[in-house]
Coordinates of C-alpha atoms in Angstrom, one line a residue:
M22 CA 30.8 -122.6 -86.2
V23 CA 30.0 -119.1 -87.1
R24 CA 32.5 -116.8 -85.2
L25 CA 30.9 -113.2 -85.1
F26 CA 33.9 -110.2 -86.0
I27 CA 33.6 -107.2 -83.9
P28 CA 35.6 -104.3 -84.8
K29 CA 38.7 -103.0 -82.5
S30 CA 37.0 -99.4 -82.7
F31 CA 34.0 -100.8 -81.4
R32 CA 35.2 -102.6 -78.9
I33 CA 37.4 -99.4 -77.6
S34 CA 34.1 -97.9 -78.3
C35 CA 32.2 -99.9 -75.4
Y36 CA 34.8 -100.1 -73.0
F37 CA 35.2 -96.3 -72.7
L38 CA 31.4 -95.9 -72.7
L39 CA 31.8 -98.8 -69.5
S40 CA 34.8 -96.8 -67.9
I41 CA 32.8 -93.2 -68.1
I42 CA 29.3 -95.1 -66.7
L43 CA 31.5 -96.7 -63.3
L44 CA 33.0 -93.5 -62.8
S45 CA 29.8 -91.6 -63.3
S46 CA 28.3 -94.2 -60.8
C47 CA 31.1 -93.6 -58.3
Q48 CA 31.4 -89.8 -58.1
L49 CA 30.4 -88.6 -54.5
P50 CA 29.6 -85.2 -53.2
K51 CA 32.1 -84.1 -51.5
P52 CA 32.5 -84.2 -47.3
L53 CA 30.2 -81.6 -45.4
L54 CA 32.7 -79.2 -44.0
R55 CA 32.4 -78.8 -39.9
P56 CA 32.2 -75.7 -38.9
S57 CA 34.6 -75.8 -35.6
A58 CA 32.9 -75.9 -31.9
R59 CA 33.0 -72.2 -30.4
P60 CA 34.8 -71.7 -27.3
I61 CA 33.4 -71.6 -24.1
P62 CA 33.8 -69.6 -20.9
V63 CA 35.8 -71.1 -18.6
S64 CA 33.3 -69.2 -15.6
F65 CA 29.6 -69.1 -14.7
A66 CA 29.9 -64.7 -14.0
G67 CA 33.3 -65.6 -12.1
H68 CA 32.3 -68.8 -10.3
S69 CA 35.0 -71.5 -11.0
D70 CA 34.2 -74.0 -8.2
S71 CA 35.9 -77.2 -8.7
V72 CA 32.7 -79.6 -7.8
G73 CA 29.0 -77.8 -8.1
I74 CA 26.1 -78.7 -6.3
A75 CA 24.8 -80.8 -9.8
S76 CA 27.8 -83.8 -8.7
Q77 CA 25.1 -84.1 -5.2
N78 CA 22.4 -86.5 -5.2
W79 CA 19.1 -85.0 -5.2
R80 CA 18.2 -87.0 -2.2
T81 CA 21.7 -85.5 -0.8
F82 CA 20.8 -81.9 -2.1
F83 CA 16.8 -81.4 -1.4
A84 CA 17.7 -83.3 2.4
D85 CA 14.5 -82.8 3.1
P86 CA 12.4 -87.1 3.8
N87 CA 8.9 -85.5 2.4
L88 CA 10.2 -83.8 -0.3
E89 CA 12.3 -87.3 -1.4
Q90 CA 8.9 -89.3 -0.9
L91 CA 6.9 -87.7 -3.3
V92 CA 10.1 -87.3 -5.9
D93 CA 9.9 -91.4 -5.2
T94 CA 6.3 -91.4 -6.1
L95 CA 7.2 -89.3 -9.4
L96 CA 9.8 -91.7 -10.6
A97 CA 7.4 -94.7 -10.3
G98 CA 4.0 -92.8 -12.0
N99 CA 4.7 -90.1 -13.2
L100 CA 3.3 -90.7 -17.2
D101 CA 5.9 -88.5 -19.2
L102 CA 8.6 -90.7 -17.9
R103 CA 6.9 -93.8 -18.8
I104 CA 6.4 -92.1 -22.8
A105 CA 10.0 -91.3 -22.4
T106 CA 11.1 -95.2 -21.2
Q107 CA 8.5 -96.2 -24.4
R108 CA 10.3 -94.0 -26.8
I109 CA 14.0 -95.5 -25.6
E110 CA 12.5 -99.1 -26.8
V111 CA 11.7 -97.6 -30.1
A112 CA 15.1 -96.1 -30.6
R113 CA 16.8 -99.4 -29.1
A114 CA 14.1 -101.8 -31.4
A115 CA 15.8 -99.1 -34.1
F116 CA 19.3 -100.3 -33.2
E117 CA 18.2 -103.9 -33.5
H118 CA 16.8 -103.6 -36.6
S119 CA 19.2 -101.5 -38.4
R120 CA 21.7 -104.5 -37.2
G121 CA 19.9 -107.2 -39.4
F122 CA 20.6 -105.8 -42.4
L123 CA 24.8 -106.6 -41.8
A124 CA 23.7 -110.6 -42.1
P125 CA 22.2 -112.4 -44.5
Q126 CA 18.7 -112.2 -44.6
V127 CA 17.3 -115.9 -45.0
N128 CA 13.6 -117.3 -45.6
A129 CA 12.3 -120.5 -45.3
V130 CA 10.2 -120.5 -49.1
G131 CA 7.3 -123.0 -50.3
S132 CA 6.1 -122.1 -53.5
A133 CA 4.0 -123.9 -56.6
G134 CA 3.3 -123.2 -59.8
I135 CA 2.2 -123.9 -63.0
D136 CA 3.6 -122.9 -67.2
R137 CA 1.8 -123.5 -70.2
Y138 CA 4.3 -123.2 -72.6
G139 CA 3.6 -122.4 -76.3
N140 CA 4.3 -124.7 -79.4
Y141 CA 6.3 -121.9 -81.1
S142 CA 8.6 -120.5 -77.8
M143 CA 11.4 -122.2 -76.5
N144 CA 10.6 -123.5 -73.7
G145 CA 7.6 -125.4 -75.8
V146 CA 9.9 -126.8 -78.1
G147 CA 12.8 -127.5 -76.3
N148 CA 10.0 -129.5 -73.9
Y149 CA 8.7 -131.4 -77.0
D150 CA 12.4 -132.4 -77.9
T151 CA 13.7 -133.4 -74.9
N152 CA 10.8 -135.4 -74.1
L153 CA 11.5 -137.7 -77.0
S154 CA 14.7 -138.5 -76.3
D155 CA 15.6 -142.2 -75.4
N156 CA 17.2 -141.1 -71.9
I157 CA 14.0 -139.0 -70.4
R158 CA 11.3 -142.1 -69.4
G159 CA 8.9 -142.3 -66.6
N160 CA 8.7 -139.1 -64.0
A161 CA 11.5 -137.5 -66.2
L162 CA 8.6 -136.7 -68.9
I163 CA 8.2 -133.0 -68.6
P164 CA 4.1 -132.6 -68.6
N165 CA 2.9 -129.7 -70.4
P166 CA 1.5 -127.0 -68.7
T167 CA 4.4 -127.8 -66.2
P168 CA 3.9 -127.5 -62.6
D169 CA 7.4 -125.9 -60.5
Y170 CA 7.2 -126.9 -56.7
F171 CA 10.1 -125.7 -54.5
L172 CA 10.7 -126.1 -50.8
G173 CA 13.9 -125.0 -49.2
A174 CA 15.3 -121.3 -48.1
R175 CA 16.5 -118.0 -50.0
S176 CA 18.9 -115.9 -49.1
T177 CA 19.5 -112.1 -49.6
W178 CA 22.8 -109.9 -48.6
E179 CA 24.0 -107.1 -49.5
V180 CA 27.9 -106.7 -48.0
D181 CA 28.9 -103.7 -46.6
I182 CA 31.8 -102.5 -49.0
W183 CA 31.4 -99.2 -48.2
G184 CA 31.0 -99.3 -44.1
K185 CA 27.0 -98.3 -45.9
L186 CA 25.2 -100.6 -43.3
R187 CA 27.6 -100.2 -40.8
N188 CA 27.1 -96.8 -39.9
R189 CA 23.3 -96.6 -40.6
Q190 CA 24.0 -99.4 -37.1
K191 CA 26.1 -96.8 -35.7
A192 CA 23.7 -94.0 -36.3
A193 CA 20.5 -96.0 -35.1
Y194 CA 22.8 -96.6 -31.9
L195 CA 23.8 -92.6 -31.5
R196 CA 20.0 -91.7 -31.6
F197 CA 19.0 -95.2 -29.1
L198 CA 21.7 -93.3 -26.5
S199 CA 20.3 -90.1 -27.5
S200 CA 17.1 -92.0 -26.2
E201 CA 18.3 -92.4 -23.1
K202 CA 19.6 -88.8 -22.2
G203 CA 16.4 -87.4 -23.4
R204 CA 14.7 -89.3 -20.3
H205 CA 17.5 -88.2 -18.3
A206 CA 16.1 -84.5 -19.2
V207 CA 12.7 -85.7 -18.5
V208 CA 13.7 -87.0 -14.7
T209 CA 15.4 -83.2 -14.3
A210 CA 12.4 -81.1 -15.6
L211 CA 10.1 -83.7 -13.1
V212 CA 12.3 -83.4 -10.2
A213 CA 13.2 -79.5 -10.4
E214 CA 9.6 -79.2 -11.2
V215 CA 8.3 -81.6 -8.1
A216 CA 10.2 -79.4 -6.1
R217 CA 9.0 -76.3 -7.2
H218 CA 5.4 -77.1 -6.4
Y219 CA 7.0 -78.3 -2.7
Y220 CA 8.2 -75.0 -1.7
T221 CA 5.5 -73.4 -3.1
L222 CA 3.4 -75.3 -1.2
L223 CA 5.6 -73.9 1.7
A224 CA 5.3 -70.9 1.1
L225 CA 1.6 -70.6 0.9
D226 CA 1.9 -72.4 4.5
G227 CA 4.5 -69.7 5.6
E228 CA 1.7 -67.3 4.3
L229 CA -1.4 -69.1 6.1
E230 CA 1.1 -68.3 9.5
I231 CA 1.5 -64.9 9.1
I232 CA -2.3 -64.2 7.8
Q233 CA -3.6 -66.3 10.7
K234 CA -0.8 -64.4 13.1
N235 CA -1.8 -61.1 11.9
I236 CA -5.5 -61.9 12.0
D237 CA -5.1 -62.8 16.1
F238 CA -3.1 -59.2 16.7
Q239 CA -6.5 -57.7 14.4
Q240 CA -9.3 -59.5 16.8
N241 CA -7.2 -58.0 20.1
A242 CA -7.2 -54.5 18.3
L243 CA -10.6 -54.6 17.0
E244 CA -11.7 -56.1 20.6
L245 CA -9.6 -53.2 21.9
V246 CA -11.0 -50.4 20.3
R247 CA -14.8 -51.3 20.9
I248 CA -14.0 -51.3 24.7
Q249 CA -12.6 -47.5 23.6
K250 CA -15.6 -47.0 21.9
E251 CA -18.3 -47.8 25.1
A252 CA -15.6 -45.6 26.9
G253 CA -16.4 -42.6 24.6
R254 CA -12.9 -42.0 23.4
V255 CA -13.0 -42.8 19.8
T256 CA -16.0 -43.6 17.5
E257 CA -17.9 -46.0 15.5
L258 CA -15.9 -45.4 12.3
A259 CA -12.6 -46.5 14.4
V260 CA -14.8 -49.8 14.8
Q261 CA -15.8 -50.3 11.6
Q262 CA -12.6 -49.4 10.2
F263 CA -10.4 -52.0 12.6
T264 CA -13.6 -54.5 11.2
A265 CA -13.0 -53.6 7.7
Q266 CA -9.0 -54.4 8.1
L267 CA -10.0 -58.1 10.0
L268 CA -12.6 -59.1 7.5
N269 CA -9.8 -57.9 4.7
T270 CA -7.5 -60.1 6.0
R271 CA -9.5 -63.3 6.4
S272 CA -10.8 -62.8 2.8
R273 CA -6.8 -63.2 2.0
Q274 CA -6.6 -66.3 4.0
G275 CA -9.8 -68.1 2.0
Q276 CA -7.8 -67.3 -1.4
V277 CA -4.3 -68.9 0.4
R278 CA -5.5 -71.9 1.1
Q279 CA -7.2 -71.8 -2.5
Q280 CA -4.2 -71.5 -4.0
I281 CA -3.0 -74.6 -1.4
I282 CA -5.5 -76.9 -3.2
E283 CA -4.9 -76.4 -6.7
N284 CA -0.8 -76.4 -5.7
E285 CA -1.8 -79.6 -4.5
N286 CA -3.6 -81.0 -7.1
Q287 CA -1.0 -80.1 -9.9
L288 CA 1.6 -81.7 -8.0
N289 CA -0.8 -84.5 -7.7
R290 CA -1.0 -84.9 -11.1
L291 CA 2.5 -84.8 -11.7
L292 CA 2.9 -87.6 -9.6
G293 CA 0.3 -89.5 -11.6
R294 CA -2.5 -89.8 -8.9
Y295 CA -5.7 -88.6 -7.6
P296 CA -5.9 -85.8 -5.6
Q297 CA -5.5 -85.9 -1.9
P298 CA -3.3 -83.9 0.9
I299 CA 0.5 -83.3 0.7
T300 CA 2.5 -84.1 3.1
R301 CA 4.5 -82.2 3.9
G302 CA 7.5 -79.5 6.6
K303 CA 7.3 -77.2 8.1
S304 CA 7.2 -73.8 6.4
L305 CA 9.5 -71.6 4.6
W306 CA 9.2 -68.9 7.6
D307 CA 11.3 -71.2 9.8
R308 CA 13.6 -72.7 7.3
E309 CA 17.1 -70.8 6.5
L310 CA 18.0 -69.1 3.7
P311 CA 20.9 -71.0 1.3
G312 CA 24.2 -70.3 1.4
Q313 CA 27.1 -70.2 -0.6
V314 CA 26.7 -72.2 -3.8
L315 CA 28.9 -73.8 -5.5
T316 CA 28.0 -74.6 -9.8
G317 CA 31.7 -76.1 -10.7
I318 CA 32.7 -75.7 -14.0
P319 CA 30.9 -75.0 -17.6
A320 CA 32.8 -78.4 -18.7
Q321 CA 31.3 -80.2 -16.1
M322 CA 27.7 -79.0 -17.1
L323 CA 28.1 -79.9 -20.5
V324 CA 28.8 -82.9 -19.6
R325 CA 25.9 -83.8 -16.8
R326 CA 23.4 -81.5 -18.7
P327 CA 21.1 -84.7 -20.2
D328 CA 19.8 -82.1 -23.1
I329 CA 22.7 -81.0 -24.4
Q330 CA 23.9 -84.6 -23.9
Q331 CA 21.3 -85.6 -26.2
A332 CA 20.8 -82.4 -28.2
E333 CA 25.1 -83.9 -28.9
L334 CA 24.3 -87.4 -29.7
K335 CA 21.7 -86.1 -32.1
L336 CA 23.9 -84.1 -33.8
Q337 CA 26.5 -87.4 -34.1
A338 CA 24.0 -89.3 -35.6
A339 CA 23.1 -87.0 -38.2
H340 CA 26.7 -86.6 -39.5
V341 CA 26.7 -90.0 -39.7
D342 CA 23.5 -90.0 -41.8
I343 CA 25.4 -87.6 -44.2
D344 CA 27.9 -90.6 -44.7
V345 CA 25.6 -92.9 -45.2
A346 CA 23.7 -90.9 -47.9
R347 CA 27.4 -90.3 -49.7
T348 CA 27.8 -93.9 -49.8
E349 CA 24.3 -94.2 -51.6
F350 CA 26.4 -93.0 -54.8
L351 CA 28.9 -95.8 -54.8
P352 CA 27.5 -99.6 -56.5
S353 CA 26.1 -102.0 -54.2
L354 CA 27.1 -106.5 -53.9
N355 CA 23.9 -107.9 -53.7
L356 CA 24.4 -111.7 -53.2
N357 CA 21.5 -114.3 -53.9
A358 CA 21.0 -118.2 -53.0
Y359 CA 19.0 -120.6 -52.9
L360 CA 18.9 -124.2 -52.0
G361 CA 15.9 -126.6 -51.8
L362 CA 13.9 -129.3 -53.3
N363 CA 12.6 -128.1 -57.0
A364 CA 10.7 -130.9 -59.2
F365 CA 7.9 -130.1 -61.7
R366 CA 6.0 -133.4 -59.9
T367 CA 4.9 -133.8 -56.3
A368 CA 5.8 -137.3 -56.4
V369 CA 9.9 -137.1 -56.8
L370 CA 10.1 -133.7 -54.6
F371 CA 11.6 -135.5 -51.5
N372 CA 13.6 -137.4 -54.1
P373 CA 17.4 -136.6 -53.3
A374 CA 18.1 -136.1 -57.2
S375 CA 15.4 -132.9 -56.8
I376 CA 17.9 -131.4 -54.6
A377 CA 19.1 -127.7 -56.3
A378 CA 21.0 -125.1 -55.4
G379 CA 22.2 -122.0 -56.8
L380 CA 23.8 -118.0 -56.5
L381 CA 23.8 -115.5 -57.9
G382 CA 25.6 -112.0 -56.9
G383 CA 25.3 -108.5 -59.0
L384 CA 27.0 -105.3 -58.3
S385 CA 24.7 -102.7 -59.1
G386 CA 24.8 -98.4 -58.8
P387 CA 23.2 -95.3 -59.9
I388 CA 24.4 -94.0 -63.5
I389 CA 20.8 -91.8 -64.6
N390 CA 18.3 -90.8 -62.5
R391 CA 20.6 -90.1 -58.9
R392 CA 18.2 -86.9 -58.9
F393 CA 15.9 -88.5 -55.5
L394 CA 20.0 -89.4 -53.9
K395 CA 21.0 -86.1 -54.6
A396 CA 17.5 -84.6 -52.7
N397 CA 18.5 -87.3 -50.2
Y398 CA 22.1 -86.2 -49.5
R399 CA 21.4 -82.5 -49.4
Q400 CA 18.5 -83.2 -47.0
A401 CA 20.9 -85.0 -44.7
T402 CA 23.4 -82.4 -44.3
A403 CA 20.3 -79.6 -43.7
Q404 CA 19.3 -81.8 -40.8
A405 CA 22.8 -81.5 -39.6
S406 CA 23.2 -78.2 -39.9
E407 CA 20.2 -77.7 -38.3
L408 CA 20.6 -80.3 -35.3
L409 CA 24.4 -77.9 -34.9
Y410 CA 22.7 -74.9 -34.5
Q411 CA 20.1 -76.5 -31.4
Y412 CA 22.8 -77.8 -30.3
Q413 CA 24.6 -74.6 -29.7
Q414 CA 21.3 -73.1 -28.7
S415 CA 21.0 -75.8 -25.8
I416 CA 24.5 -74.4 -24.9
L417 CA 23.4 -70.8 -24.6
T418 CA 20.3 -71.5 -23.0
G419 CA 22.3 -73.6 -20.5
F420 CA 24.6 -70.8 -19.2
S421 CA 21.9 -68.4 -19.6
E422 CA 19.6 -70.8 -17.2
V423 CA 22.7 -71.1 -14.4
T424 CA 23.4 -67.1 -14.5
T425 CA 19.8 -66.7 -14.1
G426 CA 19.9 -69.4 -11.1
L427 CA 23.3 -67.7 -9.7
R428 CA 22.4 -64.6 -10.0
G429 CA 18.7 -65.1 -8.6
V430 CA 20.1 -67.2 -5.3
E431 CA 22.6 -64.6 -4.3
N432 CA 20.2 -61.2 -4.6
Y433 CA 17.3 -62.9 -3.5
R434 CA 19.6 -63.9 -0.7
S435 CA 20.3 -60.0 0.2
V436 CA 17.2 -58.6 -0.7
A437 CA 15.1 -61.3 2.3
E438 CA 18.2 -60.0 4.4
V439 CA 17.0 -56.2 3.8
Q440 CA 13.2 -57.2 4.1
A441 CA 13.6 -59.1 7.7
Q442 CA 15.4 -56.5 9.2
E443 CA 11.8 -54.2 7.7
V444 CA 9.9 -56.9 9.2
D445 CA 11.8 -56.2 12.9
V446 CA 11.1 -52.3 12.5
L447 CA 7.4 -52.6 11.7
R448 CA 6.7 -55.4 14.4
Q449 CA 7.9 -52.7 17.0
A450 CA 6.0 -50.4 15.4
V451 CA 2.8 -52.4 15.8
T452 CA 3.7 -52.5 19.6
T453 CA 4.2 -48.8 19.7
S454 CA 1.6 -47.7 18.0
N455 CA -0.8 -49.6 20.1
D456 CA 1.0 -49.0 23.3
L457 CA 0.2 -44.8 22.8
F458 CA -3.0 -46.0 21.2
K459 CA -4.1 -47.1 24.9
V460 CA -2.9 -43.9 26.3
G461 CA -3.9 -41.7 23.7
Y462 CA -1.0 -40.4 21.8
A463 CA -1.7 -41.9 18.4
S464 CA -4.5 -42.7 16.1
Y465 CA -6.7 -45.5 15.5
L466 CA -6.0 -44.9 11.9
E467 CA -2.1 -45.2 12.6
V468 CA -2.6 -48.8 14.6
I469 CA -4.4 -49.9 11.3
T470 CA -0.6 -48.4 9.3
A471 CA 1.4 -50.5 11.0
Q472 CA -0.8 -53.4 11.0
R473 CA -1.3 -53.4 7.4
S474 CA 2.4 -52.6 6.7
V475 CA 3.6 -55.3 8.8
L476 CA 1.1 -58.2 6.6
E477 CA 2.4 -56.7 3.6
A478 CA 6.4 -57.2 4.7
E479 CA 6.2 -60.2 6.2
L480 CA 4.3 -61.9 3.0
A481 CA 6.5 -60.1 1.0
L482 CA 9.7 -61.8 2.9
I483 CA 8.1 -65.4 2.4
N484 CA 8.0 -64.8 -1.5
T485 CA 11.7 -63.6 -1.7
K486 CA 12.3 -66.7 0.7
Q487 CA 10.5 -68.8 -1.8
A488 CA 11.7 -66.7 -5.0
Q489 CA 15.5 -67.9 -3.3
F490 CA 14.8 -72.1 -3.0
L491 CA 13.1 -72.0 -6.5
S492 CA 16.3 -70.0 -7.9
L493 CA 18.3 -72.7 -6.1
T494 CA 16.0 -75.4 -7.7
D495 CA 16.4 -74.1 -11.2
L496 CA 20.5 -73.6 -10.7
Y497 CA 20.7 -77.6 -10.1
R498 CA 18.4 -78.2 -12.7
A499 CA 20.8 -75.9 -15.2
L500 CA 23.6 -77.2 -14.0
G501 CA 22.9 -81.3 -15.0
G502 CA 21.4 -82.3 -11.4
G503 CA 18.9 -84.5 -10.4
W504 CA 18.8 -87.6 -13.0
E505 CA 20.7 -90.1 -10.9

């Protein structure tokens, strides 16, 4: 027997080179330094109520059967919600897909092949030599060409020694939760949008009531001025002025009716149905303004607002992706196994002696070309930084929307109170001008001015009421209400 002599210095060099290779393959990038969380205010513009309106169910908050029915129709038929639901299903499937890598992959295999070995190859000479043995007879003789039949199962499994596969599963689960929060965010936005259209319709109904009432007043005034013209107290110019004002008011009535049609169609499209009349209650003119609004504390907004929760979950998933990208630099342990029937003749394939099995384990890691791993790591860290800024941006947006809605409710309430006083005064002015005109102490221009002023003031008041109801709706959404 010939023994191969390997110099000691060469063996030391080999060990040293192997150590360098293993060390180089295990070098990890430094962990990402996560920035500290920015402090948030303790209250909203001085409001620090223990419980806010966002904790109320949207049925309790709106307290309007017609609006509740519209929201129910929205939740059942809106296409944006159906799209968001399918996104949840996609995220759930991705999570289930990631779970599958933790267990061995087993595949049923049936294969057939044939090889013709050259006479001067190791297999060719070996098979020829084997067939000359006295122990090889009948079906055991190796044919040339040599078929190869296999029927059984093969398995591959990457052993999760560094937690890479578990982290992938965790990231997929976080994105699944994020997709659910995304659907909640769509619900809050759509519920608020339905309420906005509903209150806009109630405001337009109020405008129609105001315009119709003023048309009646102006019609009576026109009849009066015609009588006075016949009596010679006024000229045709006065009749023309009153007629022109009446026609102008009627044209406004037509414009408001068109706005109602447009808003109804937009609302029906939002509900996922074809155009049809919208059932609604009394107009905003007959509704009381909302009273004191409770906002709760900012920490409750962070917990309840779906878009902030979604941004936070995406950020957590991105940080897990960074951990996965770091473990890509480490060696991976892969196991390959097979079990089945293997023979070079079909006649003996199902013979128990044809049972074959094998197991192969291998440890592999990146050594030379690690550029794509570094690029993948830099991409993961950049995405995490981007999502961090988006998370901070969503918090800032939330605070801004809450403050705007809160101030809007308060300021529009004050404006409405002043405008209501203005309407009362102008209504008295209309009555006074009519009385004075009848006895000749006021001109027809003063009557027209008084009528026009009260119409504008009443329309301004109904618009302010609408603005306050819309601000209250926006505040409810901004605090995270409406998705239960």
